[in-house]
mmCIF file of C-alpha atoms in Angstrom:
data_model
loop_
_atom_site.group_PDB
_atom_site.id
_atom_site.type_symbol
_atom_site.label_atom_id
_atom_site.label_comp_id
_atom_site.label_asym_id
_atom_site.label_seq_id
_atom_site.Cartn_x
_atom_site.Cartn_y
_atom_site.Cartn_z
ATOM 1 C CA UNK A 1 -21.184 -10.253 2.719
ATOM 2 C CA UNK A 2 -21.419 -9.437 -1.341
ATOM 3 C CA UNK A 3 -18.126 -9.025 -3.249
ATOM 4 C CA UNK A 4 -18.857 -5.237 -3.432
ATOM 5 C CA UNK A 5 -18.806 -4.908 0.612
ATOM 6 C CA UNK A 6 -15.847 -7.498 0.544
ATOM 7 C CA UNK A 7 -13.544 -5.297 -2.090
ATOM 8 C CA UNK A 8 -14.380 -1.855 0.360
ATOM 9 C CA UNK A 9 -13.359 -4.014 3.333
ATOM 10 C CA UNK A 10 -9.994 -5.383 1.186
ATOM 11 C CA UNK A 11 -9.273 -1.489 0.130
ATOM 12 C CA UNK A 12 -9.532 0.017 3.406
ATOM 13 C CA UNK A 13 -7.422 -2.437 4.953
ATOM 14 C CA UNK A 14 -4.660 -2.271 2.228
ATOM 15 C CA UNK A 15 -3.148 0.430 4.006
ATOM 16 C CA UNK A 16 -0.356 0.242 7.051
ATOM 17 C CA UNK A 17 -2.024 2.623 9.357
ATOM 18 C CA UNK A 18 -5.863 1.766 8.469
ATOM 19 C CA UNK A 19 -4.889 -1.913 9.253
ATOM 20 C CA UNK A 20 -3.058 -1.008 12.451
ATOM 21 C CA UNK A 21 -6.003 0.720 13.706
ATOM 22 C CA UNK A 22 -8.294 -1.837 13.286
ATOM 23 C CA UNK A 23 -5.683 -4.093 14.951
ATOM 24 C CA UNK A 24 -5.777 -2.277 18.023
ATOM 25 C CA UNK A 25 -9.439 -1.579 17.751
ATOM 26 C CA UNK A 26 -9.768 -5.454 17.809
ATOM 27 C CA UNK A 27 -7.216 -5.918 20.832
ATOM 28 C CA UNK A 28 -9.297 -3.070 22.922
ATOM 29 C CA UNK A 29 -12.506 -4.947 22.423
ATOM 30 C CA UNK A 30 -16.298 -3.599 23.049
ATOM 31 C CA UNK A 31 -14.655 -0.083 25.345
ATOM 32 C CA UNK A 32 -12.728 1.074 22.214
ATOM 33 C CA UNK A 33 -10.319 3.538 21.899
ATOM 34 C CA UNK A 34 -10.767 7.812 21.751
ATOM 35 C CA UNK A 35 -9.646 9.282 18.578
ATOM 36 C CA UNK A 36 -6.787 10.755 20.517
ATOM 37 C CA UNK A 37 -5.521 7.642 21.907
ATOM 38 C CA UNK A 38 -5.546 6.239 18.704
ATOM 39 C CA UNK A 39 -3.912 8.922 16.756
ATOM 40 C CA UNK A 40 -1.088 8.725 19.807
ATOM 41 C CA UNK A 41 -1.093 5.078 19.341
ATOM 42 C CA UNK A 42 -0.211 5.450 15.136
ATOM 43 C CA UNK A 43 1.916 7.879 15.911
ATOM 44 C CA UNK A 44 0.524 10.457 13.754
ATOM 45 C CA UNK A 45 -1.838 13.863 13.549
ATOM 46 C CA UNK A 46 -5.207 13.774 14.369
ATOM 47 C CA UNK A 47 -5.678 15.113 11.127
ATOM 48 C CA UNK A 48 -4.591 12.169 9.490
ATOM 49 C CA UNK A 49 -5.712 9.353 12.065
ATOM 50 C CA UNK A 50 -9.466 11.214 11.099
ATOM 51 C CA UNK A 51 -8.850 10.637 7.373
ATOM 52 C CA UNK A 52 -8.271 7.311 8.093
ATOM 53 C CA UNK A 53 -10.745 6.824 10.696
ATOM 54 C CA UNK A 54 -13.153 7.928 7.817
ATOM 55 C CA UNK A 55 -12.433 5.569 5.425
ATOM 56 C CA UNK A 56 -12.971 2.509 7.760
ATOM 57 C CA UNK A 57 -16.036 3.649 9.472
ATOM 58 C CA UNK A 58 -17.349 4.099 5.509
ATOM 59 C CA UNK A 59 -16.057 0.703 4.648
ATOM 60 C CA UNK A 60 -18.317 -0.396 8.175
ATOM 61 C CA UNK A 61 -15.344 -2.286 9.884
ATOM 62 C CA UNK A 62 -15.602 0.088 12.294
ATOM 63 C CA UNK A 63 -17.831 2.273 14.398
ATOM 64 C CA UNK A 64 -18.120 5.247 16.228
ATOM 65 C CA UNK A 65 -19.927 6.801 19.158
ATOM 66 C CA UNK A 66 -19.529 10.248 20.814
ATOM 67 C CA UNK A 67 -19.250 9.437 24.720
ATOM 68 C CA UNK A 68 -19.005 13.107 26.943
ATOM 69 C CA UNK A 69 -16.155 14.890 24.342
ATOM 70 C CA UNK A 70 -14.836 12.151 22.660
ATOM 71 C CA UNK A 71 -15.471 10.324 19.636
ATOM 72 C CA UNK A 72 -15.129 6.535 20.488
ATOM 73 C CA UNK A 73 -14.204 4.302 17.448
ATOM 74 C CA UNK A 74 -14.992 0.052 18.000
ATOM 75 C CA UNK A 75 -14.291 -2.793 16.030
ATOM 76 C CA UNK A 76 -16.890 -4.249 14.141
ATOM 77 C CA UNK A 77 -16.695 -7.823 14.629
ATOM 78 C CA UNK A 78 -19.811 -8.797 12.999
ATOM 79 C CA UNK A 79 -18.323 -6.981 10.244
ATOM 80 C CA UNK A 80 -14.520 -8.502 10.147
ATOM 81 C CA UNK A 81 -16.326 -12.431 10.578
ATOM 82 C CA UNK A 82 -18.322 -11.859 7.773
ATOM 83 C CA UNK A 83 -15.166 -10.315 5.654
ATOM 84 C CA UNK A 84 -13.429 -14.350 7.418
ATOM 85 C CA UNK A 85 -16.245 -15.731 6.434
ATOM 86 C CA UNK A 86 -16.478 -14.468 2.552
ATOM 87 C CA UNK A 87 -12.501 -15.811 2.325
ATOM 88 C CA UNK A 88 -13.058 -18.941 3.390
ATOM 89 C CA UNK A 89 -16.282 -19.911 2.390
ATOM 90 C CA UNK A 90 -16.636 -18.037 -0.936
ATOM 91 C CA UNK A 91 -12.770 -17.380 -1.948
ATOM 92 C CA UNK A 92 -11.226 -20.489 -0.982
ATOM 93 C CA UNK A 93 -14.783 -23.295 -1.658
ATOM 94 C CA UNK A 94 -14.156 -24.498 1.829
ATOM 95 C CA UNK A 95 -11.032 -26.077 1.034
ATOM 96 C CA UNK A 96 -10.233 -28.704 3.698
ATOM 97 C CA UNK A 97 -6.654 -28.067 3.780
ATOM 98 C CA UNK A 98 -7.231 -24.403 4.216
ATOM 99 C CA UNK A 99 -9.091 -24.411 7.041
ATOM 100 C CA UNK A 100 -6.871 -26.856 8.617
ATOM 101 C CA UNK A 101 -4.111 -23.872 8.096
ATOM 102 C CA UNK A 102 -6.957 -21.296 9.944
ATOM 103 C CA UNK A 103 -7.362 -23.665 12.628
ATOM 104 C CA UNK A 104 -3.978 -24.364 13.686
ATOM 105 C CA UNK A 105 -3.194 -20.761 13.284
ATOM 106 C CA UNK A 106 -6.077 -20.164 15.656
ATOM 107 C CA UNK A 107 -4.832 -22.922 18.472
ATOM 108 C CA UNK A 108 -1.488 -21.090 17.994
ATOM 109 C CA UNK A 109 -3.324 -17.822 18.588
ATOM 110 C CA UNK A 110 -5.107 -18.791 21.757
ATOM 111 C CA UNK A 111 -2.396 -20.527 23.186
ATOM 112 C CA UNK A 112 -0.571 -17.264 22.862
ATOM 113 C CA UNK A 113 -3.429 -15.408 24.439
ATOM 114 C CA UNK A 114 -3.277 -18.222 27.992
ATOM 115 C CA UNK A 115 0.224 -17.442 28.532
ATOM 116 C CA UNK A 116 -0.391 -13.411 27.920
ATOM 117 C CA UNK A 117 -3.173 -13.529 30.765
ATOM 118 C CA UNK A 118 -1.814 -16.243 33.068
ATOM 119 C CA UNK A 119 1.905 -14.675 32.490
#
C-alpha cells in the first residue's frame, strides 16, 4: 500500500459511523451485511448510511455486490492488512517493542473470541 492509498484509508475511517461500519462489516465476515441492515445497525437513514457507504467503497476498504434486491457491502480484508501492514512496517520501522504491543493485543483478542464461541 502507497502513502496516497494509506491517507484515503486514514480519512475514511476518521469518522464515528464510517469506522463503525467497517467494524461490523469485519465482525459479519465474507456474507456481509444489506445496506438496510447496516443503516438499522448505525442507527441512521439510508440516506446517510449510502453517503457513507460511498466514501469507503471509494477508499476500497470495502466492497459491494448486488445479490436479488439488495446491495451487499463486505469487508475488504486484503485491503485493512495492507493498511496493518503500512503502520507497522512503514510507520513504525518494525519496531520490536511495537509489535510486541500488537501481539499481546492480538492473544488478548483471540482469547476473547474462545470464550465468545465456547460461552
Amino acid at each position: 500500500m502507497d502513502e496516497r492509498q494509506a491517507l484515503s484509508s486514514f480519512a475514511a475511517l476518521a469518522q464515528q459511523t464510517r469506522l463503525a461500519i467497517v467494524r461490523a462489516l469485519v465482525v459479519a465476515g465474507p456474507e456481509g451485511l444489506a445496506a438496510g441492515k447496516i443503516a438499522e445497525r448505525m442507527g441512521v437513514s439510508a440516506t446517510n448510511v449510502s453517503f457513507h457507504l460511498k466514501e469507503l467503497e471509494r477508499s476500497g476498504l470495502i466492497s459491494q455486490q448486488r445479490v436479488s434486491r439488495s446491495i451487499v457491502y463486505r469487508a475488504s480484508y486484503e485491503t485493512l492488512a495492507e493498511l496493518v501492514t503500512f503502520l507497522m512496517e512503514d510507520c513504525c520501522a518494525g519496531h520490536s517493542a511495537i509489535r510486541a504491543n500488537v501481539a499481546s493485543s492480538e492473544d488478548r483478542y483471540n482469547a476473547a473470541e474462545r470464550v465468545n464461541v465456547v460461552g
